[in-house]
XYZ file of C-alpha atoms in Angstrom:
183
model
C -122.833 -107.619 -142.303
C -125.258 -110.526 -142.377
C -123.453 -113.862 -142.192
C -120.210 -112.391 -140.925
C -118.726 -112.709 -137.530
C -115.848 -112.161 -135.206
C -113.588 -114.566 -133.385
C -113.487 -113.792 -129.685
C -110.312 -115.886 -129.416
C -108.012 -114.619 -132.072
C -109.821 -111.184 -132.284
C -110.178 -111.541 -136.003
C -113.097 -110.824 -138.189
C -114.356 -113.521 -140.541
C -116.609 -113.168 -143.462
C -119.309 -115.248 -144.989
C -117.508 -117.476 -147.570
C -119.967 -116.292 -150.319
C -119.063 -112.749 -149.960
C -116.230 -110.664 -151.336
C -114.870 -108.038 -149.020
C -111.803 -105.852 -149.310
C -109.273 -105.317 -146.472
C -110.573 -101.854 -146.102
C -114.233 -102.957 -145.629
C -113.059 -105.665 -143.012
C -111.042 -103.155 -141.074
C -114.028 -100.770 -141.132
C -116.349 -103.456 -139.747
C -113.844 -104.337 -137.028
C -113.541 -100.816 -135.877
C -117.353 -100.629 -135.530
C -117.822 -103.845 -133.613
C -119.065 -103.178 -130.116
C -118.464 -105.732 -127.351
C -120.247 -105.815 -124.126
C -121.005 -107.784 -121.151
C -124.508 -107.747 -122.055
C -126.901 -108.945 -119.291
C -129.695 -111.182 -120.591
C -131.507 -114.373 -119.622
C -131.788 -112.796 -116.172
C -127.993 -113.221 -115.824
C -126.181 -110.013 -114.532
C -123.545 -108.149 -116.073
C -121.311 -109.013 -113.180
C -121.702 -112.711 -113.948
C -120.957 -112.239 -117.629
C -117.894 -110.277 -116.631
C -116.776 -112.999 -114.216
C -117.142 -115.744 -117.021
C -115.778 -113.247 -119.632
C -118.843 -113.907 -121.783
C -118.699 -111.166 -124.378
C -121.566 -110.204 -126.738
C -121.083 -108.537 -130.128
C -123.548 -105.724 -130.417
C -124.951 -104.669 -133.849
C -127.169 -101.605 -134.070
C -127.369 -101.599 -130.338
C -128.786 -105.107 -130.263
C -127.084 -108.311 -129.209
C -125.796 -110.159 -132.344
C -123.429 -112.990 -131.159
C -122.328 -114.116 -127.711
C -119.059 -115.883 -127.245
C -118.109 -118.417 -124.579
C -114.331 -118.898 -124.514
C -112.797 -122.120 -123.247
C -109.417 -122.112 -121.307
C -107.696 -123.476 -124.524
C -108.973 -120.425 -126.338
C -111.549 -122.224 -128.532
C -114.852 -120.233 -128.531
C -118.421 -121.549 -128.802
C -120.569 -118.746 -130.269
C -124.369 -118.411 -130.107
C -125.913 -116.326 -132.762
C -128.668 -114.288 -131.155
C -130.587 -113.846 -134.350
C -130.788 -116.984 -136.371
C -133.150 -118.239 -139.029
C -132.293 -121.949 -138.982
C -131.811 -124.075 -135.864
C -128.458 -125.306 -137.264
C -127.259 -121.684 -137.407
C -127.924 -121.156 -133.611
C -124.270 -122.227 -132.576
C -120.989 -122.379 -134.169
C -117.436 -122.649 -132.946
C -114.167 -120.967 -133.616
C -110.734 -122.290 -132.719
C -109.880 -125.688 -131.227
C -112.905 -127.280 -129.509
C -112.026 -130.892 -130.350
C -111.462 -131.747 -126.696
C -111.971 -128.519 -124.651
C -112.978 -130.061 -121.286
C -115.201 -128.259 -119.040
C -116.271 -124.652 -119.801
C -115.573 -122.323 -116.742
C -112.946 -124.531 -115.119
C -110.404 -121.718 -115.376
C -112.609 -119.525 -113.180
C -112.442 -121.893 -110.113
C -109.246 -123.196 -108.498
C -109.388 -126.995 -107.895
C -111.165 -127.756 -104.766
C -111.745 -124.101 -104.096
C -115.508 -124.526 -103.439
C -117.557 -126.830 -101.420
C -119.122 -128.379 -104.438
C -118.914 -128.337 -108.284
C -122.109 -128.352 -110.401
C -121.561 -129.840 -113.872
C -124.109 -128.382 -116.198
C -125.047 -129.223 -119.948
C -125.611 -125.832 -121.514
C -123.437 -122.862 -122.057
C -125.759 -120.527 -120.271
C -126.415 -122.998 -117.413
C -123.021 -122.592 -115.673
C -123.426 -118.794 -115.354
C -127.141 -119.173 -114.456
C -126.121 -121.492 -111.515
C -123.519 -118.985 -110.467
C -125.963 -116.144 -110.628
C -128.657 -118.064 -108.743
C -126.344 -119.115 -105.836
C -124.482 -115.774 -106.028
C -121.191 -117.633 -106.503
C -121.105 -118.949 -102.995
C -119.749 -122.488 -102.203
C -120.294 -123.544 -105.755
C -118.070 -123.865 -108.893
C -120.522 -124.159 -111.805
C -118.957 -125.451 -115.000
C -120.502 -126.885 -118.298
C -119.790 -129.698 -120.678
C -119.624 -128.942 -124.392
C -122.743 -130.882 -125.034
C -124.716 -133.874 -123.616
C -123.079 -136.119 -126.232
C -119.548 -134.956 -125.105
C -120.214 -135.074 -121.359
C -118.447 -138.225 -120.660
C -115.398 -137.086 -122.724
C -115.217 -133.646 -121.020
C -115.561 -135.187 -117.539
C -112.889 -137.879 -118.170
C -110.599 -135.001 -119.412
C -111.037 -133.033 -116.272
C -111.457 -135.959 -113.818
C -108.771 -134.897 -111.434
C -110.167 -131.388 -111.374
C -113.693 -132.513 -110.764
C -112.580 -134.938 -108.002
C -110.854 -132.033 -106.159
C -114.255 -130.966 -104.977
C -116.027 -132.448 -101.888
C -119.278 -132.716 -103.674
C -120.182 -133.313 -107.316
C -123.526 -132.344 -108.695
C -124.701 -133.266 -112.202
C -127.270 -130.784 -113.519
C -127.951 -131.987 -117.084
C -131.147 -131.348 -118.968
C -134.159 -133.611 -118.106
C -134.487 -134.768 -121.753
C -133.267 -138.074 -123.317
C -129.872 -136.762 -124.123
C -129.378 -135.298 -120.687
C -130.508 -138.448 -118.938
C -128.180 -140.386 -121.018
C -125.308 -138.026 -120.261
C -126.059 -138.505 -116.470
C -125.882 -142.252 -116.849
C -122.614 -141.963 -118.735
C -120.980 -139.534 -116.252
C -122.138 -140.647 -112.772
C -120.183 -143.914 -112.709
C -117.000 -141.916 -113.318
C -117.208 -140.618 -109.678
């Protein structure tokens, strides 16, 4: 149903606040939701499985993709959106989630850590380097990069090398300036 969604964290359906749905309708929708490790953006199904990135399918097309943080908060990307502000939304606690993907790599388990800016960037780096010698993680956003890195400072410092791979725009450059002095 347009405007409705599904919480990857608590596994609950939520509805558009302007719609009236019965419990029967909600249960019917939940039963028909298809989740997949849907390969897209030239990222393989194997990488989506590794990061546990699930996509809700609607009519055999990707509808929403969920990126779950270790604290169980989820950042969700609407695959079909009409307004830029509707592109991303969150479900659960993401007030101070730290680095996305840190639960996939033990501290110091790889030669270096790559800290990316976007949610798709960490799995893209993992895919590109085939998961060898690298622990790709991501900050919540460029504006929250310093906060996230301070929160996971010990984890980040457990790696021999630290690579900052933020976007080459004003926000990304500011995030680099804010994070680099921490290490």
